[in-house]
Coordinates of C-alpha atoms in Angstrom, one line a residue:
Chain Z
M15 CA -16.5 28.5 7.5
T16 CA -15.1 25.9 6.3
V17 CA -14.9 25.6 2.0
L18 CA -15.5 21.3 2.4
K19 CA -18.9 21.3 3.1
G20 CA -21.9 19.8 0.5
L21 CA -21.0 18.0 -2.5
S22 CA -17.1 17.3 -3.0
A23 CA -17.1 16.1 -6.5
F24 CA -14.0 12.7 -7.3
P25 CA -13.9 12.2 -10.9
I26 CA -11.1 9.7 -12.1
T27 CA -7.8 11.2 -13.1
P28 CA -7.5 9.7 -17.1
S29 CA -4.1 8.4 -18.4
N30 CA -2.1 6.5 -21.0
A31 CA -0.4 3.6 -20.2
D32 CA 2.7 4.8 -19.6
G33 CA 0.8 6.5 -16.3
R34 CA 0.8 10.1 -18.5
V35 CA -2.6 12.1 -17.8
D36 CA -4.7 12.5 -20.3
V37 CA -4.9 16.3 -19.8
A38 CA -7.4 17.3 -22.3
A39 CA -10.2 14.1 -20.7
L40 CA -9.3 15.5 -17.6
R41 CA -11.0 19.0 -18.1
R42 CA -14.0 17.2 -19.8
L43 CA -14.2 15.5 -16.9
L44 CA -13.7 19.1 -14.9
A45 CA -15.7 21.0 -16.8
R46 CA -18.6 19.2 -16.1
L47 CA -18.1 19.7 -12.6
V48 CA -18.0 23.1 -13.2
E49 CA -21.1 23.5 -15.0
A50 CA -22.6 21.8 -12.5
G51 CA -21.4 24.4 -9.7
V52 CA -20.6 21.5 -7.6
D53 CA -19.1 22.9 -3.5
S54 CA -15.6 21.2 -4.5
I55 CA -13.2 18.9 -6.8
G56 CA -11.3 16.2 -5.0
L57 CA -9.1 15.7 -7.4
L58 CA -6.7 13.1 -7.3
G59 CA -8.3 10.9 -4.6
S60 CA -8.5 7.0 -4.2
T61 CA -10.8 7.1 -7.3
G62 CA -8.4 9.4 -8.9
S63 CA -5.5 7.0 -8.0
Y64 CA -3.0 9.6 -6.6
P65 CA -0.6 7.0 -5.8
Y66 CA 0.1 5.5 -8.7
F67 CA 1.2 8.6 -10.7
S68 CA 4.3 10.5 -10.6
R69 CA 5.4 13.7 -8.7
T70 CA 5.3 15.1 -12.6
E71 CA 2.1 14.1 -12.8
R72 CA 0.1 14.4 -10.1
R73 CA 1.5 18.4 -10.4
R74 CA 0.1 18.3 -14.2
A75 CA -3.4 17.3 -13.1
L76 CA -3.3 20.0 -10.5
E77 CA -1.9 22.7 -12.7
A78 CA -4.4 21.6 -15.6
A79 CA -7.6 21.6 -12.6
V80 CA -6.6 24.8 -11.6
D81 CA -6.8 26.2 -14.8
E82 CA -10.0 24.5 -15.8
T83 CA -11.8 25.6 -13.2
Q84 CA -10.6 29.5 -12.9
G85 CA -11.1 29.7 -9.5
R86 CA -15.0 28.9 -9.2
I87 CA -14.6 25.4 -7.2
P88 CA -12.0 25.2 -4.8
I89 CA -10.0 22.0 -5.7
M90 CA -8.8 19.9 -2.9
V91 CA -6.5 17.7 -4.1
G92 CA -4.7 14.0 -2.2
V93 CA -1.1 14.3 -1.5
G94 CA -1.1 11.1 0.0
A95 CA 2.6 9.4 -0.6
L96 CA 4.3 6.4 1.4
R97 CA 7.0 8.0 1.8
T98 CA 6.9 10.9 4.3
S99 CA 8.9 13.5 2.7
D100 CA 7.1 12.3 -0.7
A101 CA 4.2 13.5 1.1
V102 CA 5.5 16.7 2.4
R103 CA 6.5 17.7 -1.5
L104 CA 3.3 16.9 -2.9
A105 CA 1.7 18.9 -0.5
Q106 CA 3.7 21.6 -1.2
D107 CA 3.3 21.6 -4.6
A108 CA -0.4 21.7 -3.9
Q109 CA 0.2 24.8 -1.8
A110 CA 2.0 26.6 -4.7
I111 CA -0.8 25.3 -8.0
G112 CA -3.7 26.7 -5.5
A113 CA -5.3 23.8 -4.2
V114 CA -7.4 25.0 -0.9
A115 CA -6.6 21.7 0.5
G116 CA -4.6 18.7 1.0
L117 CA -6.4 14.9 1.2
L118 CA -3.4 13.0 3.2
A119 CA -4.0 9.4 3.7
P120 CA -1.6 7.6 6.2
V121 CA -0.6 5.2 3.2
C122 CA 1.2 1.7 4.6
Y123 CA 3.4 -0.7 3.5
T124 CA 5.1 -1.6 7.0
P125 CA 1.4 -1.2 8.7
L126 CA 2.0 2.3 10.9
N127 CA 1.1 2.8 14.4
D128 CA -0.8 5.6 15.9
D129 CA 2.0 7.6 16.7
E130 CA 3.9 7.2 13.3
V131 CA 0.5 8.3 11.8
Y132 CA 0.2 11.8 13.7
E133 CA 4.0 12.7 13.1
H134 CA 3.6 11.6 9.4
F135 CA 0.3 14.0 9.5
I136 CA 2.0 16.7 11.8
T137 CA 5.4 17.3 9.5
V138 CA 3.3 17.7 6.2
A139 CA 1.3 20.0 8.0
R140 CA 4.1 22.1 9.0
E141 CA 6.5 21.5 5.6
S142 CA 3.8 22.9 3.8
Q143 CA 1.7 24.9 5.9
L144 CA -1.6 23.2 3.3
P145 CA -4.7 23.2 4.9
L146 CA -5.2 19.3 5.4
C147 CA -8.3 17.0 5.3
I148 CA -7.9 13.2 7.4
Y149 CA -8.0 10.4 5.0
D150 CA -9.5 7.8 6.5
N151 CA -10.1 5.0 4.7
P152 CA -9.3 1.5 5.7
T153 CA -10.4 -0.2 2.5
T154 CA -6.9 0.7 0.9
T155 CA -4.8 2.1 3.7
H156 CA -5.5 -0.7 5.8
F157 CA -4.8 1.7 8.7
Q158 CA -7.7 2.3 11.7
F159 CA -7.8 5.4 13.0
S160 CA -9.3 5.6 16.5
R161 CA -11.4 7.9 17.3
D162 CA -8.4 9.6 19.5
L163 CA -6.7 9.8 16.8
V164 CA -9.0 12.1 15.0
S165 CA -9.2 14.0 18.0
A166 CA -6.1 14.9 18.3
L167 CA -5.1 15.6 15.1
S168 CA -8.0 18.0 14.9
R169 CA -6.2 19.8 17.2
V170 CA -3.7 20.7 14.6
P171 CA -4.2 23.9 12.8
E172 CA -3.7 22.8 9.4
V173 CA -5.8 20.2 9.8
I174 CA -9.1 21.3 9.3
A175 CA -11.6 18.5 7.8
V176 CA -11.9 14.3 8.3
K177 CA -13.3 12.3 5.2
S178 CA -14.3 9.1 7.0
P179 CA -16.1 6.4 5.8
A180 CA -19.9 7.0 5.8
P181 CA -21.2 3.7 7.9
E182 CA -24.0 1.7 7.6
A183 CA -27.6 4.0 7.8
H184 CA -28.3 2.3 11.1
L185 CA -25.0 3.6 12.5
A186 CA -24.9 7.0 10.8
Q187 CA -26.7 9.0 13.6
V188 CA -24.3 7.6 16.7
H189 CA -21.4 7.2 14.9
H190 CA -21.8 11.1 13.8
R191 CA -22.5 12.4 17.2
E192 CA -19.5 10.7 18.5
L193 CA -17.3 12.5 16.3
R194 CA -18.4 15.6 16.3
A195 CA -17.8 15.3 19.9
A196 CA -14.6 14.5 19.5
V197 CA -13.3 17.6 17.6
P198 CA -13.3 21.2 18.0
P199 CA -16.4 23.3 16.7
G200 CA -16.4 24.2 13.0
F201 CA -14.0 21.1 12.0
S202 CA -15.4 19.9 8.7
I203 CA -16.3 15.9 8.9
G204 CA -17.3 14.5 5.5
Y205 CA -18.3 11.5 4.6
S206 CA -17.8 8.8 1.8
G207 CA -19.0 5.5 0.4
D208 CA -22.0 6.5 -1.9
G209 CA -24.5 4.7 -0.9
N210 CA -24.4 5.3 3.2
S211 CA -23.2 9.5 2.8
V212 CA -26.6 10.4 2.4
E213 CA -27.7 8.9 6.0
A214 CA -24.6 10.4 7.3
L215 CA -25.0 13.8 5.6
L216 CA -29.0 13.8 7.4
A217 CA -27.0 13.0 10.1
G218 CA -25.1 15.6 10.4
G219 CA -22.6 15.4 8.2
D220 CA -20.7 18.7 6.5
A221 CA -19.9 17.3 2.9
W222 CA -20.3 14.2 0.5
Y223 CA -17.3 13.0 -0.8
C224 CA -18.4 11.3 -3.9
V225 CA -17.1 9.1 -6.7
A226 CA -20.7 9.2 -8.4
G227 CA -20.8 12.7 -8.5
G228 CA -17.0 13.2 -10.1
L229 CA -19.0 11.9 -13.3
F230 CA -22.8 12.8 -12.6
P231 CA -22.3 16.1 -10.4
E232 CA -26.6 16.9 -11.5
T233 CA -27.6 14.3 -10.3
C234 CA -25.9 14.3 -6.4
M235 CA -26.0 17.9 -6.7
T236 CA -30.0 17.4 -6.6
I237 CA -29.2 15.4 -3.7
V238 CA -27.3 17.4 -1.9
R239 CA -29.6 20.4 -2.0
L240 CA -32.4 18.4 -0.8
I241 CA -30.7 17.4 2.2
Q242 CA -29.7 20.7 2.9
G243 CA -32.9 21.8 2.6
R244 CA -34.6 19.8 5.0
R245 CA -36.2 17.7 2.5
A246 CA -35.1 13.9 4.1
D247 CA -37.3 11.6 2.2
E248 CA -36.6 13.6 -1.3
A249 CA -33.1 13.0 -0.9
R250 CA -33.8 9.5 0.4
R251 CA -35.9 8.8 -2.3
L252 CA -33.2 10.1 -5.2
N253 CA -30.6 8.2 -3.2
A254 CA -33.0 4.9 -2.9
A255 CA -33.3 5.2 -6.6
L256 CA -29.6 5.0 -7.6
Q257 CA -28.9 1.6 -6.1
P258 CA -28.3 -0.3 -8.7
L259 CA -25.2 1.9 -9.6
W260 CA -24.4 1.9 -5.5
D261 CA -24.7 -2.2 -6.1
L262 CA -22.4 -1.8 -8.9
F263 CA -19.6 -0.1 -7.0
K264 CA -20.1 -2.4 -4.0
E265 CA -19.5 -5.5 -6.6
Y266 CA -16.4 -4.3 -8.8
S267 CA -15.7 -0.9 -6.4
S268 CA -16.5 2.5 -7.7
L269 CA -13.0 3.6 -9.1
R270 CA -13.8 0.6 -12.0
V271 CA -17.2 1.0 -12.7
M272 CA -16.6 5.4 -13.4
Y273 CA -13.7 4.5 -15.5
A274 CA -16.3 2.3 -17.5
A275 CA -18.8 4.5 -17.2
A276 CA -16.6 7.8 -18.4
N277 CA -15.1 5.8 -21.6
L278 CA -19.0 4.1 -22.4
L279 CA -20.1 8.3 -22.3
G280 CA -17.5 9.2 -24.8
I281 CA -15.6 11.6 -22.1
C282 CA -12.5 9.6 -22.2
R283 CA -11.0 6.5 -23.3
A284 CA -8.9 5.4 -20.7
Q285 CA -8.2 2.3 -18.5
P286 CA -7.3 2.5 -14.7
P287 CA -3.1 2.3 -13.8
R288 CA -2.2 -1.5 -14.3
P289 CA -2.4 -3.9 -12.6
I290 CA -6.7 -2.6 -12.0
L291 CA -8.1 -4.1 -15.3
P292 CA -10.9 -2.8 -16.7
V293 CA -14.3 -4.8 -15.9
P294 CA -15.1 -7.6 -18.0
D295 CA -17.3 -7.1 -21.2
Q296 CA -20.6 -8.2 -19.6
V297 CA -19.9 -6.2 -16.6
R298 CA -19.6 -2.9 -19.0
Q299 CA -22.5 -3.7 -21.0
R300 CA -24.6 -3.9 -17.4
I301 CA -23.1 -0.8 -16.4
G302 CA -24.1 0.7 -20.0
E303 CA -28.3 -0.5 -18.9
T304 CA -27.7 1.0 -15.4
L305 CA -26.8 3.9 -16.3
T306 CA -30.0 4.2 -19.0
R307 CA -32.0 2.9 -17.4
L308 CA -31.0 6.1 -14.3
E309 CA -31.2 7.8 -16.9
L310 CA -27.1 9.1 -16.1
R311 CA -25.4 11.1 -18.3
Chain T
M1 CA 18.4 -27.1 -9.3
T2 CA 16.6 -24.2 -7.7
V3 CA 19.1 -21.4 -6.7
L4 CA 16.6 -20.5 -3.4
K5 CA 17.0 -23.1 -1.1
G6 CA 18.3 -22.9 2.3
L7 CA 19.0 -19.5 4.1
S8 CA 17.9 -16.7 2.4
A9 CA 19.2 -14.0 4.3
F10 CA 17.5 -10.6 4.3
P11 CA 19.3 -7.1 5.8
I12 CA 17.7 -4.0 6.1
T13 CA 18.8 -0.8 3.5
P14 CA 20.3 1.6 5.9
S15 CA 19.3 4.9 3.8
N16 CA 19.2 9.0 5.1
A17 CA 15.9 10.8 5.5
D18 CA 16.0 12.0 1.9
G19 CA 15.7 7.8 1.1
R20 CA 19.4 7.7 -0.5
V21 CA 20.6 4.4 0.3
D22 CA 24.0 4.7 2.6
V23 CA 25.5 2.2 0.5
A24 CA 29.1 2.0 2.7
A25 CA 26.3 0.8 5.8
L26 CA 24.5 -2.1 3.3
R27 CA 28.0 -2.9 2.3
R28 CA 28.9 -3.9 5.7
L29 CA 25.7 -6.0 6.6
L30 CA 26.5 -7.8 3.1
A31 CA 29.8 -8.5 4.4
R32 CA 28.8 -10.6 7.1
L33 CA 26.3 -12.3 5.0
V34 CA 29.5 -13.1 2.7
E35 CA 31.5 -13.9 5.6
A36 CA 28.9 -16.5 6.8
G37 CA 28.4 -18.2 3.8
V38 CA 24.1 -17.5 3.8
D39 CA 22.9 -19.4 0.6
S40 CA 21.6 -16.5 -0.8
I41 CA 20.6 -12.6 -0.6
G42 CA 17.2 -11.0 -0.5
L43 CA 18.0 -7.6 -0.7
L44 CA 15.1 -4.9 -0.7
G45 CA 12.4 -7.3 0.7
S46 CA 10.2 -5.5 3.2
T47 CA 12.7 -5.6 5.7
G48 CA 14.8 -4.1 3.2
S49 CA 12.1 -1.4 3.0
Y50 CA 12.0 -2.0 -0.7
P51 CA 8.5 0.4 -1.7
Y52 CA 9.9 3.0 0.1
F53 CA 12.6 3.8 -2.2
S54 CA 13.1 5.4 -6.2
R55 CA 14.3 3.1 -8.7
T56 CA 17.6 4.8 -9.0
E57 CA 18.3 3.9 -5.1
R58 CA 17.0 0.5 -6.0
R59 CA 19.6 -0.1 -8.5
R60 CA 22.3 1.9 -6.3
A61 CA 21.9 -0.9 -3.5
L62 CA 21.6 -3.7 -6.0
E63 CA 24.7 -2.6 -7.7
A64 CA 26.9 -2.8 -4.5
A65 CA 25.3 -5.9 -3.8
V66 CA 26.4 -7.3 -6.6
D67 CA 30.3 -5.8 -6.4
E68 CA 30.3 -6.6 -2.9
T69 CA 29.3 -10.2 -3.2
Q70 CA 30.9 -10.6 -6.9
G71 CA 29.0 -13.6 -8.0
R72 CA 29.3 -15.7 -4.6
I73 CA 26.1 -15.3 -3.1
P74 CA 23.2 -15.3 -5.5
I75 CA 21.2 -12.2 -4.7
M76 CA 17.1 -12.4 -5.4
V77 CA 16.1 -8.4 -4.9
G78 CA 12.4 -7.1 -4.8
V79 CA 11.0 -5.6 -7.7
G80 CA 7.1 -5.0 -6.4
A81 CA 5.8 -1.4 -7.0
L82 CA 2.5 -0.3 -7.4
R83 CA 2.0 0.1 -10.6
T84 CA 2.9 -2.9 -13.6
S85 CA 4.8 -0.7 -15.7
D86 CA 7.2 0.0 -12.6
A87 CA 7.3 -3.5 -11.5
V88 CA 8.2 -3.8 -15.4
R89 CA 11.4 -1.6 -15.4
L90 CA 12.4 -2.5 -11.9
A91 CA 12.9 -6.2 -13.0
Q92 CA 14.6 -5.4 -16.3
D93 CA 17.1 -3.2 -14.2
A94 CA 17.6 -6.7 -11.8
Q95 CA 18.0 -8.5 -14.7
A96 CA 20.6 -6.4 -16.2
I97 CA 23.0 -5.4 -12.8
G98 CA 22.6 -9.5 -12.1
A99 CA 20.0 -10.4 -9.6
V100 CA 19.2 -14.2 -9.9
A101 CA 16.1 -13.6 -9.5
G102 CA 13.2 -11.4 -8.3
L103 CA 10.8 -11.3 -5.7
L104 CA 7.2 -9.6 -6.5
A105 CA 5.1 -8.7 -4.1
P106 CA 0.9 -7.6 -5.0
V107 CA 1.3 -4.3 -4.2
C108 CA -1.8 -3.1 -3.3
Y109 CA -3.8 0.8 -3.1
T110 CA -7.0 -0.4 -5.0
P111 CA -7.3 -3.9 -3.6
L112 CA -7.1 -6.3 -6.4
N113 CA -8.6 -9.3 -7.5
D114 CA -7.2 -12.7 -8.9
D115 CA -7.1 -12.1 -12.4
E116 CA -5.4 -8.8 -11.9
V117 CA -2.1 -10.3 -9.9
Y118 CA -2.0 -13.0 -12.3
E119 CA -1.8 -10.4 -15.2
H120 CA 0.8 -8.3 -12.9
F121 CA 2.8 -11.2 -13.2
I122 CA 2.7 -12.5 -16.3
T123 CA 4.0 -9.0 -17.7
V124 CA 6.6 -8.8 -15.1
A125 CA 7.9 -12.1 -16.2
R126 CA 7.3 -12.1 -19.8
E127 CA 8.8 -8.3 -20.1
S128 CA 11.8 -8.4 -17.8
Q129 CA 12.8 -12.3 -18.3
L130 CA 13.8 -12.2 -14.7
P131 CA 12.9 -15.3 -12.8
L132 CA 10.1 -15.0 -10.4
C133 CA 9.7 -15.5 -6.8
I134 CA 5.9 -15.0 -5.9
Y135 CA 6.2 -12.9 -2.5
D136 CA 2.9 -13.8 -0.5
N137 CA 2.7 -10.8 2.6
P138 CA -0.6 -10.3 3.5
T139 CA 0.6 -8.2 6.5
T140 CA 1.9 -5.8 4.3
T141 CA 0.0 -5.6 0.5
H142 CA -3.4 -7.4 2.0
F143 CA -3.9 -9.6 -0.4
Q144 CA -4.1 -13.2 0.3
F145 CA -3.0 -15.2 -2.4
S146 CA -5.4 -18.4 -2.7
R147 CA -4.1 -21.6 -3.5
D148 CA -5.3 -22.2 -6.4
L149 CA -3.6 -18.5 -8.0
V150 CA -0.4 -19.7 -6.5
S151 CA -1.1 -23.1 -9.0
A152 CA -1.7 -20.9 -11.7
L153 CA 1.6 -18.8 -11.6
S154 CA 4.3 -21.2 -10.9
R155 CA 2.7 -23.0 -14.4
V156 CA 4.7 -19.4 -15.1
P157 CA 7.8 -20.5 -17.0
E158 CA 9.5 -17.4 -15.2
V159 CA 7.7 -18.2 -11.8
I160 CA 10.8 -20.5 -9.9
A161 CA 9.4 -19.7 -5.9
V162 CA 6.5 -18.9 -3.6
K163 CA 8.1 -17.2 -0.4
S164 CA 4.7 -17.7 1.9
P165 CA 4.3 -16.3 5.4
A166 CA 5.2 -19.7 7.9
P167 CA 1.7 -20.9 9.5
E168 CA 1.3 -21.7 13.0
A169 CA 4.1 -24.7 13.6
H170 CA 1.1 -27.0 14.3
L171 CA 0.0 -26.2 11.2
A172 CA 3.8 -26.6 9.4
Q173 CA 3.3 -29.8 7.9
V174 CA -0.8 -29.7 6.3
H175 CA -0.2 -26.3 4.8
H176 CA 3.7 -27.7 3.4
R177 CA 1.8 -30.8 2.3
E178 CA -0.8 -29.2 0.3
L179 CA 0.9 -26.0 -1.1
R180 CA 3.8 -28.8 -2.8
A181 CA 0.7 -30.5 -4.1
A182 CA -0.1 -27.1 -6.2
V183 CA 2.9 -26.9 -7.6
P184 CA 5.6 -28.2 -10.2
P185 CA 8.1 -30.8 -8.9
G186 CA 11.1 -28.5 -8.4
F187 CA 9.1 -25.3 -7.4
S188 CA 10.5 -24.0 -4.6
I189 CA 8.8 -23.5 -1.6
G190 CA 10.4 -21.0 0.8
Y191 CA 8.9 -19.7 4.3
S192 CA 9.3 -16.5 6.0
G193 CA 8.3 -14.8 9.8
D194 CA 11.2 -16.2 11.9
G195 CA 9.4 -17.4 14.7
N196 CA 7.9 -20.4 12.9
S197 CA 9.9 -21.1 9.7
V198 CA 11.7 -24.0 11.4
E199 CA 9.0 -25.7 11.5
A200 CA 8.3 -25.4 8.0
L201 CA 11.1 -26.2 7.0
L202 CA 11.5 -29.3 8.7
A203 CA 8.4 -30.0 7.5
G204 CA 9.9 -29.6 3.6
G205 CA 10.8 -26.0 2.8
D206 CA 12.7 -25.5 0.5
A207 CA 14.2 -22.1 1.9
W208 CA 14.1 -19.5 4.8
Y209 CA 13.6 -16.1 3.9
C210 CA 15.0 -15.0 7.2
V211 CA 14.9 -11.2 8.8
A212 CA 17.4 -12.4 11.4
G213 CA 19.6 -13.7 9.2
G214 CA 20.1 -10.4 7.3
L215 CA 22.2 -9.6 10.9
F216 CA 22.9 -12.7 12.1
P217 CA 23.7 -14.8 9.4
E218 CA 25.8 -17.3 11.7
T219 CA 23.1 -18.0 14.1
C220 CA 20.4 -18.7 11.3
M221 CA 22.6 -20.5 9.1
T222 CA 23.5 -23.2 12.1
I223 CA 20.1 -23.7 12.8
V224 CA 19.4 -24.3 8.8
R225 CA 22.3 -26.4 8.3
L226 CA 21.5 -28.6 11.6
I227 CA 17.6 -28.6 9.9
Q228 CA 19.8 -30.2 6.9
G229 CA 21.6 -32.7 8.2
R230 CA 18.4 -33.6 10.2
R231 CA 19.4 -33.2 13.6
A232 CA 15.9 -31.5 13.5
D233 CA 15.6 -31.7 18.1
E234 CA 19.1 -29.6 18.3
A235 CA 17.6 -27.2 15.4
R236 CA 14.3 -26.6 18.0
R237 CA 16.4 -26.4 20.4
L238 CA 18.5 -23.1 19.0
N239 CA 15.1 -21.7 17.6
A240 CA 13.4 -21.7 20.7
A241 CA 16.4 -20.3 22.8
L242 CA 15.7 -17.2 19.6
Q243 CA 12.1 -16.6 21.6
P244 CA 13.0 -13.2 22.9
L245 CA 14.0 -12.0 19.5
W246 CA 11.0 -13.5 18.1
D247 CA 8.9 -11.9 20.9
L248 CA 10.3 -8.6 20.3
F249 CA 9.9 -9.1 16.4
K250 CA 6.0 -9.9 17.1
E251 CA 5.5 -7.3 19.3
Y252 CA 7.5 -4.3 17.4
S253 CA 7.9 -5.9 14.0
S254 CA 11.2 -7.8 12.8
L255 CA 12.0 -4.3 10.7
R256 CA 12.0 -1.8 13.4
V257 CA 13.9 -4.2 15.6
M258 CA 16.8 -4.9 12.4
Y259 CA 17.1 -1.1 12.7
A260 CA 17.4 -0.8 16.3
A261 CA 20.1 -4.0 16.2
A262 CA 22.1 -2.6 13.2
N263 CA 22.0 0.6 15.0
L264 CA 23.2 -1.0 18.4
L265 CA 25.9 -3.4 17.1
G266 CA 27.5 -0.4 15.4
I267 CA 26.6 -1.5 11.7
C268 CA 25.5 1.4 10.3
R269 CA 23.4 4.9 11.6
A270 CA 19.9 4.9 10.0
Q271 CA 16.5 5.1 11.0
P272 CA 13.3 3.2 9.4
P273 CA 12.0 5.8 6.3
R274 CA 9.6 8.0 7.5
P275 CA 6.4 7.5 8.9
I276 CA 7.7 4.6 10.1
L277 CA 9.8 5.6 13.6
P278 CA 12.9 3.8 15.7
V279 CA 11.4 2.4 18.5
P280 CA 11.6 4.2 21.8
D281 CA 14.5 4.3 23.9
Q282 CA 13.0 1.5 26.9
V283 CA 12.7 -0.6 23.9
R284 CA 15.7 -0.1 22.6
Q285 CA 17.9 -1.1 25.9
R286 CA 15.0 -3.6 25.4
I287 CA 16.6 -5.0 22.2
G288 CA 20.2 -4.2 23.8
E289 CA 19.6 -6.7 26.5
T290 CA 17.7 -9.2 24.2
L291 CA 21.2 -9.5 22.2
T292 CA 23.4 -9.8 24.7
R293 CA 22.1 -11.9 26.7
L294 CA 21.6 -14.6 23.2
E295 CA 24.8 -13.4 22.1
L296 CA 24.0 -12.1 19.0
R297 CA 26.9 -9.8 17.6

């Protein structure tokens, strides 16, 4: 069975202005995830700002996470990079340090075609032997995965999973059925995009790659356990109650909101990597009020 | 008067598979530009794959260019990076080594807003004191510069120029007039997108940021001198004759075509940085035939 199922929690990576990871703050975030018993940790995802960190800092973050979790929670780590050779080295690091999987996005500057992305993936897979999750995130990479390309990649032995943007709720069933038909049995299909993920999981998705879960694992675990227990209505109700949070994500991006929230909760004092700016004061205040009202802590 | 006027030639940056710049091959490319007397060199632009190279390699490339040109041709160099702190260091390097300007794109992973891009630019400007050209390249950065943002940035003392994608020919006049009205007198407005640039220059553009000129400087200089001599019809004719090259650029991207062309001409043996792949054999052959037919050598 795949390790990528249930709740995969995606924390921010606290750092200073020079891009040095604040390992103590990261450990505080990870300790919450261990305590809540999330199914996996998505370290250095987009919310974890992986492309903004040097190889050295990505190593430091992963070493701290492996040490903090002590094998109790599987760790998937972002290994994406603009250059194939850099992605290979990051995947080799991840393999050596003890990640169970690498999350690989086709990071683009010059727009890439399907052949290029396919070659990129198989090179990283071959050179690292690390199990890989296809990271389909057109908001950041601007690369559009065709179903055919996902299907082709899913036949590569090291490629074990895909993280797709969750479609609008009313499209979840059709989208999931088509995606499932394109990949081999046992291949893990997971979803990101917090507000829409519940319907995608109810449609049969294996995993929720979850930004909110990186800071509020208890709440998100409750939703996942309800889904797994076929208590769809309760899961939907809890998800709907979080709508003010999903609205903030939509308006300011989940990354910016999570930085503000982690600071408000006193877990870290860190800002997103520049040029990304912290949200303005009045937005931070609204985030604080939302957390209080939703009893997120 | 601005140094950024006339033909700014944008060469590829030949390198090996590990991302080490082939300085000898780069010097051969630059020698052609010096020989042709281009008005400036756009080193490490998008065609020069700047974001795919380490800081060390970007320094090596610029040092070689400064040495090869010996002050005869002003050099603008790409200083863009995902992180503001990295862009600052690259701009400081450029200033120290002897570039006359830095070409700064808002390289994005997490999509940026206008405030973030503005802060990014003024930080790089303040910390480096390097004259900067705004690099508006939505095809690679996916950031859309509003006219208001260009206008605000054009008031920053170090920001001296903008490199805009040339609009469709029939929009060139209106586009240029509106852009001119948004910036202070003397601010350099230049265009990229080789096929459409001639009309943008005829509409009053100061500079042609030119990929083809990085390999075929004589031909592109001829066009620019015709425009400067108010011989619009002849410039248009020569530009139209190059349509088979512009078509290849459109179909396969100018970067991929220029790598194939530089190899076919025997100037270097280099491929684009992976994951970008060389064009397939039959396309390379078509490029070769096009160069022969257009007498580009």
